[in-house]
PDB file of C-alpha atoms in Angstrom:
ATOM      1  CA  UNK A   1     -19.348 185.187  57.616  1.00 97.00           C
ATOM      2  CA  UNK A   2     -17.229 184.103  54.788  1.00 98.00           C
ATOM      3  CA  UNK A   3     -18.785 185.123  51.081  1.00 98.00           C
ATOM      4  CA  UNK A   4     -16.666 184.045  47.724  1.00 98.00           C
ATOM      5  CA  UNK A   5     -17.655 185.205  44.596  1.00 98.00           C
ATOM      6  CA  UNK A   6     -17.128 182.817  41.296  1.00 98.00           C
ATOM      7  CA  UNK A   7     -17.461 183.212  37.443  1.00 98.00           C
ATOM      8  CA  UNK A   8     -16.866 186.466  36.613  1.00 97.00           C
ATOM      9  CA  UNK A   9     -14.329 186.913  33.491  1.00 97.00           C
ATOM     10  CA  UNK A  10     -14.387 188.938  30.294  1.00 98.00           C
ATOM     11  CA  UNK A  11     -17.365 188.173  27.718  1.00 98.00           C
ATOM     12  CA  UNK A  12     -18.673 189.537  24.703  1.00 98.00           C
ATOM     13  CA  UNK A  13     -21.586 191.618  24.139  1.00 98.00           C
ATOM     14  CA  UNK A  14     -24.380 189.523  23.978  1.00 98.00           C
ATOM     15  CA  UNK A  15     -23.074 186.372  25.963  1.00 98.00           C
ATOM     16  CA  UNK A  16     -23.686 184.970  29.445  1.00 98.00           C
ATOM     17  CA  UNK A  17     -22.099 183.778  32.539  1.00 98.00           C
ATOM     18  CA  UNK A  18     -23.173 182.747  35.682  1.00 98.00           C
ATOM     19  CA  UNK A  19     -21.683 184.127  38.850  1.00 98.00           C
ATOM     20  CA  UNK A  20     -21.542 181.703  41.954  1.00 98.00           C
ATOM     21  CA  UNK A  21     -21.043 182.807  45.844  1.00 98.00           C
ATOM     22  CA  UNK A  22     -20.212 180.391  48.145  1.00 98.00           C
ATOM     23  CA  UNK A  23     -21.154 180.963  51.730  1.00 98.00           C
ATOM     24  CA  UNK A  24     -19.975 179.739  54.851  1.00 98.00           C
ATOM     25  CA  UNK A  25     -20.259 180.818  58.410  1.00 97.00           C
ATOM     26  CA  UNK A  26     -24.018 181.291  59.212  1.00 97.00           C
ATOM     27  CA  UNK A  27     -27.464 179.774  58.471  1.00 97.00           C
ATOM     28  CA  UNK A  28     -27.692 180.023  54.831  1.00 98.00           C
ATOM     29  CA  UNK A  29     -30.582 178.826  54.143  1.00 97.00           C
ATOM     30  CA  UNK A  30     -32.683 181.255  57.164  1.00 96.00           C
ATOM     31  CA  UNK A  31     -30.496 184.413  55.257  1.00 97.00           C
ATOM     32  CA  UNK A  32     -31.413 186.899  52.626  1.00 97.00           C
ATOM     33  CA  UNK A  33     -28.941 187.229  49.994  1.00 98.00           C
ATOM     34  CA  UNK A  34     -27.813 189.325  47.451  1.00 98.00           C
ATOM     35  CA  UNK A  35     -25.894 190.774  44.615  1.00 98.00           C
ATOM     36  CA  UNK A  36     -24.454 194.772  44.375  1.00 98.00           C
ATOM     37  CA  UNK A  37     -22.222 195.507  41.629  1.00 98.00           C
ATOM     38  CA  UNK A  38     -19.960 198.554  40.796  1.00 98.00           C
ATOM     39  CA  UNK A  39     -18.880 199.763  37.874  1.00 97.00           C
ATOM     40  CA  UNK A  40     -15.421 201.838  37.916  1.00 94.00           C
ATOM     41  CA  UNK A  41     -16.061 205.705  38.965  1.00 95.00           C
ATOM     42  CA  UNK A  42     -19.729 205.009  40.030  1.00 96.00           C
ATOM     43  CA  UNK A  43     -21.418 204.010  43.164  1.00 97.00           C
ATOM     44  CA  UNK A  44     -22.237 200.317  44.324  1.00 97.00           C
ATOM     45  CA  UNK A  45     -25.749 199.607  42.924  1.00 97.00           C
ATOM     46  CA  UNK A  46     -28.024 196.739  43.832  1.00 98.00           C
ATOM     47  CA  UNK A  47     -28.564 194.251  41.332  1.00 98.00           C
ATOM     48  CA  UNK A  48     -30.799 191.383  42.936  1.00 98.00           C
ATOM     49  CA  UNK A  49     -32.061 189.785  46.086  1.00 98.00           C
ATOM     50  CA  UNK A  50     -32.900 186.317  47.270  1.00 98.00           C
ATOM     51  CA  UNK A  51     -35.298 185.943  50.070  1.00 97.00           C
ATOM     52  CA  UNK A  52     -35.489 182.884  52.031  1.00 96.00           C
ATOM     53  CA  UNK A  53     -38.751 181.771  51.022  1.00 96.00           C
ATOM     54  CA  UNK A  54     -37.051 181.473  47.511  1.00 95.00           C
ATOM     55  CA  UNK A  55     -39.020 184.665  46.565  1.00 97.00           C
ATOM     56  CA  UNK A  56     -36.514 187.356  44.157  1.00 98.00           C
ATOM     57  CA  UNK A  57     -36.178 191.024  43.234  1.00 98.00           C
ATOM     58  CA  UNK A  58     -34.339 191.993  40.353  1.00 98.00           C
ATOM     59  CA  UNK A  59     -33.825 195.875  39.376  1.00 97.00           C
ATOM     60  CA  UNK A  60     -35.719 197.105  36.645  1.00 97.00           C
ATOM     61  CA  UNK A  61     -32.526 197.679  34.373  1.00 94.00           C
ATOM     62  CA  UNK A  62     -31.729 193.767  34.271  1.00 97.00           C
ATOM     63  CA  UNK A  63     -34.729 192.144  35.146  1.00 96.00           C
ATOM     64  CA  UNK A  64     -35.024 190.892  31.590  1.00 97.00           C
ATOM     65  CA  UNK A  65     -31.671 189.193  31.457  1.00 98.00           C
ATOM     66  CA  UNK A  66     -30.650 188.484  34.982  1.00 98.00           C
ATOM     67  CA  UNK A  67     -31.926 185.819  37.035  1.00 98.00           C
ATOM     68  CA  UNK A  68     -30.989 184.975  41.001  1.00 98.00           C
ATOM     69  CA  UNK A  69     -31.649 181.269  42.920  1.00 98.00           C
ATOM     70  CA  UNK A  70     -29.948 179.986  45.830  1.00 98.00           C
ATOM     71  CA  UNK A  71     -28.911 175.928  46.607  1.00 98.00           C
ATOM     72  CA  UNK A  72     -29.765 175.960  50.023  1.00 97.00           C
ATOM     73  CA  UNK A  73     -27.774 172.249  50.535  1.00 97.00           C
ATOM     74  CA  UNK A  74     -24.832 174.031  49.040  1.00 98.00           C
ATOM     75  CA  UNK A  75     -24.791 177.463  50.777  1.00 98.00           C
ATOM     76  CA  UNK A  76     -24.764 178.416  47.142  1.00 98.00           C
ATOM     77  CA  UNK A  77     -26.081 181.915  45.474  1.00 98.00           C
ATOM     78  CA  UNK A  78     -26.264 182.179  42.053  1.00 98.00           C
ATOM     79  CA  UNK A  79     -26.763 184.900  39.824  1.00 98.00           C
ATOM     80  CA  UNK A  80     -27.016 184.226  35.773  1.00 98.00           C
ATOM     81  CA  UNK A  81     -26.678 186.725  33.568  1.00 98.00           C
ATOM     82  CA  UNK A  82     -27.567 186.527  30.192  1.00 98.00           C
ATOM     83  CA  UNK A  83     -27.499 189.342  27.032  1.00 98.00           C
ATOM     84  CA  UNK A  84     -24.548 190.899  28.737  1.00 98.00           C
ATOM     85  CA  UNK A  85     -24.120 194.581  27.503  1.00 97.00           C
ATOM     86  CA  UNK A  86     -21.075 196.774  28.016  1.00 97.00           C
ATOM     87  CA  UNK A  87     -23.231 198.677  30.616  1.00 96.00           C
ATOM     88  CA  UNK A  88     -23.103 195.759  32.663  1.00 97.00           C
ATOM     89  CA  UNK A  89     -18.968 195.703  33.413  1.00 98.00           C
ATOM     90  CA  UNK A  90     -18.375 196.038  36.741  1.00 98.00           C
ATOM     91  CA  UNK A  91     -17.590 194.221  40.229  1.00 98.00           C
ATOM     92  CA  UNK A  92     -20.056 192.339  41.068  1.00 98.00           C
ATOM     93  CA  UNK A  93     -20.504 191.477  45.474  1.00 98.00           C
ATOM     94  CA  UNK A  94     -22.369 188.862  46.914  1.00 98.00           C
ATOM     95  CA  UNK A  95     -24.091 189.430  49.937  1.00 98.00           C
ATOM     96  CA  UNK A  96     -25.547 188.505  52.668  1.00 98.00           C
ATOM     97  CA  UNK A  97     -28.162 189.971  55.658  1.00 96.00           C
ATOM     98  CA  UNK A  98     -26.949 188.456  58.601  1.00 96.00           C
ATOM     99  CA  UNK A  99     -27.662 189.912  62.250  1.00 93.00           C
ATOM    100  CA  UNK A 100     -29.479 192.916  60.785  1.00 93.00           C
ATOM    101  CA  UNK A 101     -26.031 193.938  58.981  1.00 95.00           C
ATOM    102  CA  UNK A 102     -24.159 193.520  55.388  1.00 95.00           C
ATOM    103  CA  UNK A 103     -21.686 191.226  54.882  1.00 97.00           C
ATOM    104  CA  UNK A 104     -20.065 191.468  51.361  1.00 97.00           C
ATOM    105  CA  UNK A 105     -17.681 188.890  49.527  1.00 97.00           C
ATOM    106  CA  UNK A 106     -14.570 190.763  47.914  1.00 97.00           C
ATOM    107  CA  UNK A 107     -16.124 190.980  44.565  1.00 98.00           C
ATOM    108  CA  UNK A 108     -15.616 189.241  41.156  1.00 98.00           C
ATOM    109  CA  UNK A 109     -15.002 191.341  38.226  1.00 98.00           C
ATOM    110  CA  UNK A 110     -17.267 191.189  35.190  1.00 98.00           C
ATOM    111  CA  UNK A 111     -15.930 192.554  32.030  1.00 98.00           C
ATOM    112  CA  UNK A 112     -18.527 192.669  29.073  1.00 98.00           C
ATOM    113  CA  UNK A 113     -16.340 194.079  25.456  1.00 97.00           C
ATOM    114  CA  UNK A 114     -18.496 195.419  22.887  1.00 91.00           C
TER     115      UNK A 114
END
């Protein structure tokens, strides 16, 4: 399983980007996926979910501004996230449920300035 995370960078308060993870190594498109992110001194939270019926989850605190979709003919996740607030800095994982276990990407660090 080979997860690589894409698009992170430093932003302003109130802009966007769009985080990519490209996925090799297993059945994609038969895979949940997801998104964690950590912000520095605090525990790895869970941001979003793809299932593979194209169906999403988003946590409550971002549901508003954050939006997940997968390419299945690109072994692509995506995760856009718009209104970016300070709260929001962090490393941000890609993931994926394969075999009953967690596979993580390194991470992709998200800086949002105020």
């Amino acid at each position: 399983v080979q997860l690589v995370e894409s698009g992170g960078g430093l932003v302003q308060f109130g802009g966007s980007l769009r985080l990519t993870c490209a996925a090799s190594g297993f059945t994609f498109s038969s895979t949940v996926m997801y998104w964690h992110r950590q912000a520095a001194g605090k525990q790895r939270e869970w941001v979003s979910s793809i299932y593979i019926d194209g169906s999403t989850g988003v946590e409550d605190s971002v549901k508003d501004r954050f939006s997940v979709s997968r390419d299945n003919g690109k072994n692509t996740v995506y995760l856009q996230m718009n209104m970016l607030r300070p709260e929001d800095s962090g490393r941000y994982y890609c993931g994926a449920v394969v075999d009953e276990r967690n596979h993580e990407g390194q991470g992709i660090q998200v800086t949002v300035s105020s």
